[in-house]
PDB file of C-alpha atoms in Angstrom:
ATOM      1  CA  UNK A  27     163.733 223.777 205.768  1.00 64.00           C
ATOM      2  CA  UNK A  28     164.522 226.237 202.354  1.00 69.00           C
ATOM      3  CA  UNK A  29     165.702 223.046 200.490  1.00 78.00           C
ATOM      4  CA  UNK A  30     166.008 225.343 197.505  1.00 81.00           C
ATOM      5  CA  UNK A  31     165.553 229.135 197.410  1.00 81.00           C
ATOM      6  CA  UNK A  32     162.087 228.745 195.777  1.00 85.00           C
ATOM      7  CA  UNK A  33     159.389 225.746 195.338  1.00 91.00           C
ATOM      8  CA  UNK A  34     160.772 222.723 195.116  1.00 93.00           C
ATOM      9  CA  UNK A  35     159.027 220.979 191.940  1.00 94.00           C
ATOM     10  CA  UNK A  36     160.275 217.408 191.665  1.00 95.00           C
ATOM     11  CA  UNK A  37     161.724 214.438 194.276  1.00 95.00           C
ATOM     12  CA  UNK A  38     162.750 211.238 194.106  1.00 96.00           C
ATOM     13  CA  UNK A  39     164.645 208.748 196.749  1.00 96.00           C
ATOM     14  CA  UNK A  40     167.730 206.556 195.723  1.00 96.00           C
ATOM     15  CA  UNK A  41     166.925 202.741 195.500  1.00 95.00           C
ATOM     16  CA  UNK A  42     169.223 202.448 198.533  1.00 95.00           C
ATOM     17  CA  UNK A  43     166.957 204.520 200.829  1.00 94.00           C
ATOM     18  CA  UNK A  44     170.140 206.836 201.822  1.00 95.00           C
ATOM     19  CA  UNK A  45     169.737 209.906 199.686  1.00 96.00           C
ATOM     20  CA  UNK A  46     167.355 211.700 198.198  1.00 96.00           C
ATOM     21  CA  UNK A  47     167.143 214.205 194.974  1.00 97.00           C
ATOM     22  CA  UNK A  48     165.233 217.285 194.974  1.00 96.00           C
ATOM     23  CA  UNK A  49     164.827 219.682 192.067  1.00 95.00           C
ATOM     24  CA  UNK A  50     163.610 223.406 191.852  1.00 94.00           C
ATOM     25  CA  UNK A  51     161.547 226.166 189.828  1.00 95.00           C
ATOM     26  CA  UNK A  52     165.080 227.669 189.452  1.00 94.00           C
ATOM     27  CA  UNK A  53     166.690 224.629 187.587  1.00 94.00           C
ATOM     28  CA  UNK A  54     168.484 223.574 190.280  1.00 95.00           C
ATOM     29  CA  UNK A  55     169.059 219.815 191.253  1.00 96.00           C
ATOM     30  CA  UNK A  56     170.447 219.146 194.923  1.00 96.00           C
ATOM     31  CA  UNK A  57     171.306 215.706 196.491  1.00 97.00           C
ATOM     32  CA  UNK A  58     170.723 215.406 200.085  1.00 96.00           C
ATOM     33  CA  UNK A  59     171.972 212.511 202.746  1.00 95.00           C
ATOM     34  CA  UNK A  60     169.005 211.054 204.325  1.00 93.00           C
ATOM     35  CA  UNK A  61     170.278 210.612 208.194  1.00 93.00           C
ATOM     36  CA  UNK A  62     172.303 213.859 208.550  1.00 93.00           C
ATOM     37  CA  UNK A  63     169.878 215.787 206.213  1.00 92.00           C
ATOM     38  CA  UNK A  64     173.031 217.268 204.684  1.00 93.00           C
ATOM     39  CA  UNK A  65     173.273 218.911 201.231  1.00 94.00           C
ATOM     40  CA  UNK A  66     175.948 216.998 199.619  1.00 94.00           C
ATOM     41  CA  UNK A  67     175.897 218.076 195.694  1.00 94.00           C
ATOM     42  CA  UNK A  68     174.534 221.038 193.986  1.00 95.00           C
ATOM     43  CA  UNK A  69     173.787 220.687 190.399  1.00 95.00           C
ATOM     44  CA  UNK A  70     172.890 223.475 187.956  1.00 94.00           C
ATOM     45  CA  UNK A  71     172.494 223.409 184.383  1.00 94.00           C
ATOM     46  CA  UNK A  72     168.985 223.907 183.734  1.00 96.00           C
ATOM     47  CA  UNK A  73     167.489 227.358 182.948  1.00 94.00           C
ATOM     48  CA  UNK A  74     163.795 226.075 183.961  1.00 95.00           C
ATOM     49  CA  UNK A  75     161.847 224.701 186.409  1.00 96.00           C
ATOM     50  CA  UNK A  76     162.336 221.103 186.864  1.00 97.00           C
ATOM     51  CA  UNK A  77     159.813 218.668 186.493  1.00 97.00           C
ATOM     52  CA  UNK A  78     161.126 215.357 186.702  1.00 97.00           C
ATOM     53  CA  UNK A  79     164.011 213.064 187.952  1.00 97.00           C
ATOM     54  CA  UNK A  80     164.731 209.407 188.119  1.00 97.00           C
ATOM     55  CA  UNK A  81     167.476 207.810 189.493  1.00 97.00           C
ATOM     56  CA  UNK A  82     169.109 204.291 188.467  1.00 96.00           C
ATOM     57  CA  UNK A  83     169.350 201.293 189.883  1.00 95.00           C
ATOM     58  CA  UNK A  84     173.138 201.628 190.528  1.00 96.00           C
ATOM     59  CA  UNK A  85     172.479 205.148 192.517  1.00 96.00           C
ATOM     60  CA  UNK A  86     175.128 206.866 190.657  1.00 96.00           C
ATOM     61  CA  UNK A  87     173.230 208.303 187.676  1.00 97.00           C
ATOM     62  CA  UNK A  88     170.234 210.493 187.377  1.00 97.00           C
ATOM     63  CA  UNK A  89     168.144 212.112 184.830  1.00 97.00           C
ATOM     64  CA  UNK A  90     166.563 215.518 185.112  1.00 98.00           C
ATOM     65  CA  UNK A  91     163.828 217.141 182.560  1.00 97.00           C
ATOM     66  CA  UNK A  92     162.954 220.725 182.474  1.00 97.00           C
ATOM     67  CA  UNK A  93     160.790 223.665 181.256  1.00 97.00           C
ATOM     68  CA  UNK A  94     163.906 224.710 179.525  1.00 96.00           C
ATOM     69  CA  UNK A  95     163.308 221.690 176.549  1.00 95.00           C
ATOM     70  CA  UNK A  96     165.969 219.764 178.167  1.00 96.00           C
ATOM     71  CA  UNK A  97     166.993 216.499 179.742  1.00 96.00           C
ATOM     72  CA  UNK A  98     170.120 215.975 181.464  1.00 97.00           C
ATOM     73  CA  UNK A  99     171.977 212.973 182.209  1.00 96.00           C
ATOM     74  CA  UNK A 100     174.364 213.518 185.782  1.00 97.00           C
ATOM     75  CA  UNK A 101     177.213 211.304 187.353  1.00 97.00           C
ATOM     76  CA  UNK A 102     176.049 211.893 191.422  1.00 96.00           C
ATOM     77  CA  UNK A 103     179.439 210.598 191.998  1.00 95.00           C
ATOM     78  CA  UNK A 104     181.556 213.154 190.565  1.00 95.00           C
ATOM     79  CA  UNK A 105     178.996 215.701 190.472  1.00 95.00           C
ATOM     80  CA  UNK A 106     179.722 216.438 186.500  1.00 95.00           C
ATOM     81  CA  UNK A 107     176.793 216.066 183.527  1.00 96.00           C
ATOM     82  CA  UNK A 108     177.602 213.330 181.075  1.00 95.00           C
ATOM     83  CA  UNK A 109     174.726 213.938 178.660  1.00 94.00           C
ATOM     84  CA  UNK A 110     171.866 216.313 177.455  1.00 95.00           C
ATOM     85  CA  UNK A 111     169.335 216.461 174.961  1.00 95.00           C
ATOM     86  CA  UNK A 112     166.804 218.821 173.941  1.00 94.00           C
ATOM     87  CA  UNK A 113     163.752 219.217 172.065  1.00 92.00           C
ATOM     88  CA  UNK A 114     162.777 221.065 169.294  1.00 90.00           C
ATOM     89  CA  UNK A 115     159.558 222.702 170.743  1.00 90.00           C
ATOM     90  CA  UNK A 116     158.718 223.459 174.486  1.00 92.00           C
ATOM     91  CA  UNK A 117     159.032 222.198 177.945  1.00 95.00           C
ATOM     92  CA  UNK A 118     159.391 218.588 179.048  1.00 97.00           C
ATOM     93  CA  UNK A 119     157.101 218.068 181.418  1.00 97.00           C
ATOM     94  CA  UNK A 120     158.030 214.267 182.886  1.00 97.00           C
ATOM     95  CA  UNK A 121     160.771 211.819 182.076  1.00 97.00           C
ATOM     96  CA  UNK A 122     160.378 207.759 182.459  1.00 97.00           C
ATOM     97  CA  UNK A 123     163.575 204.851 182.519  1.00 96.00           C
ATOM     98  CA  UNK A 124     163.405 202.199 179.621  1.00 93.00           C
ATOM     99  CA  UNK A 125     162.956 198.838 181.817  1.00 89.00           C
ATOM    100  CA  UNK A 126     166.814 197.962 180.952  1.00 89.00           C
ATOM    101  CA  UNK A 127     167.442 201.691 181.702  1.00 92.00           C
ATOM    102  CA  UNK A 128     169.426 201.972 178.601  1.00 90.00           C
ATOM    103  CA  UNK A 129     166.472 204.431 177.583  1.00 93.00           C
ATOM    104  CA  UNK A 130     164.355 207.633 178.258  1.00 96.00           C
ATOM    105  CA  UNK A 131     160.972 208.043 177.566  1.00 97.00           C
ATOM    106  CA  UNK A 132     159.638 212.105 177.607  1.00 97.00           C
ATOM    107  CA  UNK A 133     156.708 213.912 177.394  1.00 97.00           C
ATOM    108  CA  UNK A 134     155.809 217.658 177.327  1.00 95.00           C
ATOM    109  CA  UNK A 135     154.667 220.516 175.821  1.00 94.00           C
ATOM    110  CA  UNK A 136     155.623 219.298 172.047  1.00 93.00           C
ATOM    111  CA  UNK A 137     152.529 216.850 172.479  1.00 94.00           C
ATOM    112  CA  UNK A 138     154.115 213.653 171.695  1.00 94.00           C
ATOM    113  CA  UNK A 139     155.438 210.946 173.327  1.00 96.00           C
ATOM    114  CA  UNK A 140     159.726 210.352 172.428  1.00 96.00           C
ATOM    115  CA  UNK A 141     161.861 207.975 173.079  1.00 96.00           C
ATOM    116  CA  UNK A 142     165.797 208.746 173.160  1.00 95.00           C
ATOM    117  CA  UNK A 143     168.913 206.814 173.377  1.00 92.00           C
ATOM    118  CA  UNK A 144     171.822 208.818 175.856  1.00 88.00           C
ATOM    119  CA  UNK A 145     174.237 207.725 173.031  1.00 86.00           C
ATOM    120  CA  UNK A 146     172.663 209.462 170.206  1.00 88.00           C
ATOM    121  CA  UNK A 147     172.075 213.140 169.752  1.00 83.00           C
ATOM    122  CA  UNK A 148     168.684 213.141 168.543  1.00 87.00           C
ATOM    123  CA  UNK A 149     165.812 210.921 169.439  1.00 91.00           C
ATOM    124  CA  UNK A 150     165.135 207.374 168.478  1.00 90.00           C
ATOM    125  CA  UNK A 151     161.348 207.357 167.846  1.00 94.00           C
ATOM    126  CA  UNK A 152     158.630 209.829 168.248  1.00 94.00           C
ATOM    127  CA  UNK A 153     154.746 210.171 168.168  1.00 94.00           C
ATOM    128  CA  UNK A 154     151.951 212.250 168.288  1.00 93.00           C
ATOM    129  CA  UNK A 155     149.725 211.764 171.438  1.00 93.00           C
ATOM    130  CA  UNK A 156     146.490 211.867 169.268  1.00 88.00           C
ATOM    131  CA  UNK A 157     145.568 213.079 165.841  1.00 82.00           C
ATOM    132  CA  UNK A 158     144.092 216.596 167.164  1.00 82.00           C
ATOM    133  CA  UNK A 159     147.834 217.380 168.654  1.00 80.00           C
ATOM    134  CA  UNK A 160     145.725 219.055 171.548  1.00 84.00           C
ATOM    135  CA  UNK A 161     146.706 216.777 174.221  1.00 89.00           C
ATOM    136  CA  UNK A 162     149.670 217.773 176.506  1.00 94.00           C
ATOM    137  CA  UNK A 163     150.678 215.032 178.957  1.00 95.00           C
ATOM    138  CA  UNK A 164     151.910 215.836 181.915  1.00 96.00           C
ATOM    139  CA  UNK A 165     152.908 212.235 183.166  1.00 97.00           C
ATOM    140  CA  UNK A 166     154.812 209.128 181.540  1.00 97.00           C
ATOM    141  CA  UNK A 167     155.542 205.984 183.702  1.00 97.00           C
ATOM    142  CA  UNK A 168     156.646 202.831 182.536  1.00 96.00           C
ATOM    143  CA  UNK A 169     155.299 199.244 183.941  1.00 93.00           C
ATOM    144  CA  UNK A 170     157.882 197.182 186.383  1.00 90.00           C
ATOM    145  CA  UNK A 171     158.440 195.098 183.679  1.00 90.00           C
ATOM    146  CA  UNK A 172     159.148 197.099 180.652  1.00 90.00           C
ATOM    147  CA  UNK A 173     155.889 196.298 178.654  1.00 90.00           C
ATOM    148  CA  UNK A 174     153.546 198.893 178.742  1.00 93.00           C
ATOM    149  CA  UNK A 175     153.713 202.696 179.068  1.00 96.00           C
ATOM    150  CA  UNK A 176     151.220 205.081 180.298  1.00 96.00           C
ATOM    151  CA  UNK A 177     150.833 208.840 179.691  1.00 97.00           C
ATOM    152  CA  UNK A 178     147.942 211.630 180.819  1.00 96.00           C
ATOM    153  CA  UNK A 179     147.967 214.892 180.380  1.00 95.00           C
ATOM    154  CA  UNK A 180     145.294 218.021 179.540  1.00 95.00           C
ATOM    155  CA  UNK A 181     143.152 215.306 177.804  1.00 94.00           C
ATOM    156  CA  UNK A 182     141.835 213.318 181.048  1.00 95.00           C
ATOM    157  CA  UNK A 183     142.562 210.301 179.150  1.00 94.00           C
ATOM    158  CA  UNK A 184     145.091 207.502 180.087  1.00 95.00           C
ATOM    159  CA  UNK A 185     146.947 206.294 177.227  1.00 94.00           C
ATOM    160  CA  UNK A 186     148.388 202.857 177.299  1.00 94.00           C
ATOM    161  CA  UNK A 187     151.447 202.523 174.779  1.00 94.00           C
ATOM    162  CA  UNK A 188     153.725 199.543 173.513  1.00 94.00           C
ATOM    163  CA  UNK A 189     157.076 200.600 174.466  1.00 93.00           C
ATOM    164  CA  UNK A 190     158.911 198.751 171.319  1.00 91.00           C
ATOM    165  CA  UNK A 191     157.242 201.089 168.782  1.00 93.00           C
ATOM    166  CA  UNK A 192     155.235 203.271 170.839  1.00 95.00           C
ATOM    167  CA  UNK A 193     152.065 202.258 169.055  1.00 94.00           C
ATOM    168  CA  UNK A 194     148.938 203.099 171.321  1.00 93.00           C
ATOM    169  CA  UNK A 195     146.842 199.892 172.299  1.00 92.00           C
ATOM    170  CA  UNK A 196     144.246 201.729 174.220  1.00 90.00           C
ATOM    171  CA  UNK A 197     142.754 204.738 176.096  1.00 91.00           C
ATOM    172  CA  UNK A 198     140.711 205.015 179.336  1.00 91.00           C
ATOM    173  CA  UNK A 199     139.269 208.144 180.790  1.00 92.00           C
ATOM    174  CA  UNK A 200     138.130 208.765 184.766  1.00 94.00           C
ATOM    175  CA  UNK A 201     139.344 211.795 185.299  1.00 96.00           C
ATOM    176  CA  UNK A 202     137.317 215.260 184.775  1.00 96.00           C
ATOM    177  CA  UNK A 203     140.407 217.307 184.774  1.00 96.00           C
ATOM    178  CA  UNK A 204     143.750 217.339 183.816  1.00 96.00           C
ATOM    179  CA  UNK A 205     145.837 214.076 184.909  1.00 96.00           C
ATOM    180  CA  UNK A 206     149.138 215.261 186.839  1.00 96.00           C
ATOM    181  CA  UNK A 207     150.970 211.932 187.772  1.00 96.00           C
ATOM    182  CA  UNK A 208     150.991 208.356 187.285  1.00 96.00           C
ATOM    183  CA  UNK A 209     152.612 204.799 188.793  1.00 95.00           C
ATOM    184  CA  UNK A 210     152.400 201.479 188.150  1.00 95.00           C
ATOM    185  CA  UNK A 211     151.583 198.907 191.149  1.00 93.00           C
ATOM    186  CA  UNK A 212     155.065 196.457 191.824  1.00 90.00           C
ATOM    187  CA  UNK A 213     152.938 193.476 190.327  1.00 89.00           C
ATOM    188  CA  UNK A 214     152.217 195.835 187.253  1.00 88.00           C
ATOM    189  CA  UNK A 215     148.282 195.082 187.352  1.00 89.00           C
ATOM    190  CA  UNK A 216     147.158 198.250 188.431  1.00 92.00           C
ATOM    191  CA  UNK A 217     147.666 202.135 187.594  1.00 95.00           C
ATOM    192  CA  UNK A 218     147.362 205.021 189.766  1.00 96.00           C
ATOM    193  CA  UNK A 219     146.524 208.261 188.286  1.00 97.00           C
ATOM    194  CA  UNK A 220     145.459 211.634 189.919  1.00 97.00           C
ATOM    195  CA  UNK A 221     144.460 214.756 188.712  1.00 96.00           C
ATOM    196  CA  UNK A 222     143.397 218.575 189.164  1.00 96.00           C
ATOM    197  CA  UNK A 223     140.067 217.161 190.051  1.00 96.00           C
ATOM    198  CA  UNK A 224     141.439 216.050 193.352  1.00 96.00           C
ATOM    199  CA  UNK A 225     140.874 212.689 192.752  1.00 96.00           C
ATOM    200  CA  UNK A 226     143.467 209.587 192.819  1.00 97.00           C
ATOM    201  CA  UNK A 227     142.097 206.500 190.504  1.00 96.00           C
ATOM    202  CA  UNK A 228     143.214 202.990 190.948  1.00 95.00           C
ATOM    203  CA  UNK A 229     143.093 201.316 187.255  1.00 93.00           C
ATOM    204  CA  UNK A 230     142.711 197.249 186.660  1.00 91.00           C
ATOM    205  CA  UNK A 231     145.103 197.220 183.404  1.00 80.00           C
ATOM    206  CA  UNK A 232     144.057 193.588 182.949  1.00 70.00           C
ATOM    207  CA  UNK A 233     140.689 194.256 182.893  1.00 65.00           C
ATOM    208  CA  UNK A 234     140.870 196.523 179.711  1.00 64.00           C
ATOM    209  CA  UNK A 235     139.351 194.229 176.918  1.00 59.00           C
ATOM    210  CA  UNK A 236     141.912 195.957 174.202  1.00 60.00           C
ATOM    211  CA  UNK A 237     144.714 195.375 176.216  1.00 57.00           C
ATOM    212  CA  UNK A 238     143.997 192.156 176.708  1.00 57.00           C
ATOM    213  CA  UNK A 239     143.571 191.127 173.111  1.00 59.00           C
ATOM    214  CA  UNK A 240     146.961 193.144 172.641  1.00 52.00           C
ATOM    215  CA  UNK A 241     148.315 190.798 175.347  1.00 57.00           C
ATOM    216  CA  UNK A 242     146.972 187.854 173.402  1.00 55.00           C
ATOM    217  CA  UNK A 243     148.514 188.866 169.893  1.00 54.00           C
ATOM    218  CA  UNK A 244     151.998 188.810 171.083  1.00 53.00           C
ATOM    219  CA  UNK A 245     152.930 192.331 169.830  1.00 52.00           C
TER     220      UNK A 245
END
């Protein structure tokens, strides 16, 4: 009860299933031991609502993103921030780790998809989500094999991207309102999306002709 002073805005479970991490609307990140339900760590450096949390496979490192335009990387064992990056405009709505967990992808109010390396101060690569610059992505997901990125947001379209050069592969549309979240299936064959239209859709990625052509090209 009362995990945060106000709304809980993000949640992630550790790969070892021993703890969870929650983020709140006031910008705090909290670590909870699952068995005892005890609060074991409280991290507060964000100045806006937490919009995304991703844990590394080592169960030690965490990235958090926020409406304050920044994302932080944390060392949970030592309870300290080890890096911080800030985008030029607008809050960050969602964050994803690359397949090898050496890079980070973000989307948000800047209406772009951005690739970051934690050891570099500025982004490595950035692309507009669309030519109109009107689409604001609320969600980003990376396939389990690392060969595909999906984004979704206010345009109601899902966009598929090449993670190596951030080239857009194709778009699919089925929602009648903004897309809120995305997740790939473990076998990478399906993508699940949910939106403000109260609908959950399951997409067969391999059935997309454009995606099949891209795979055959070996790009």
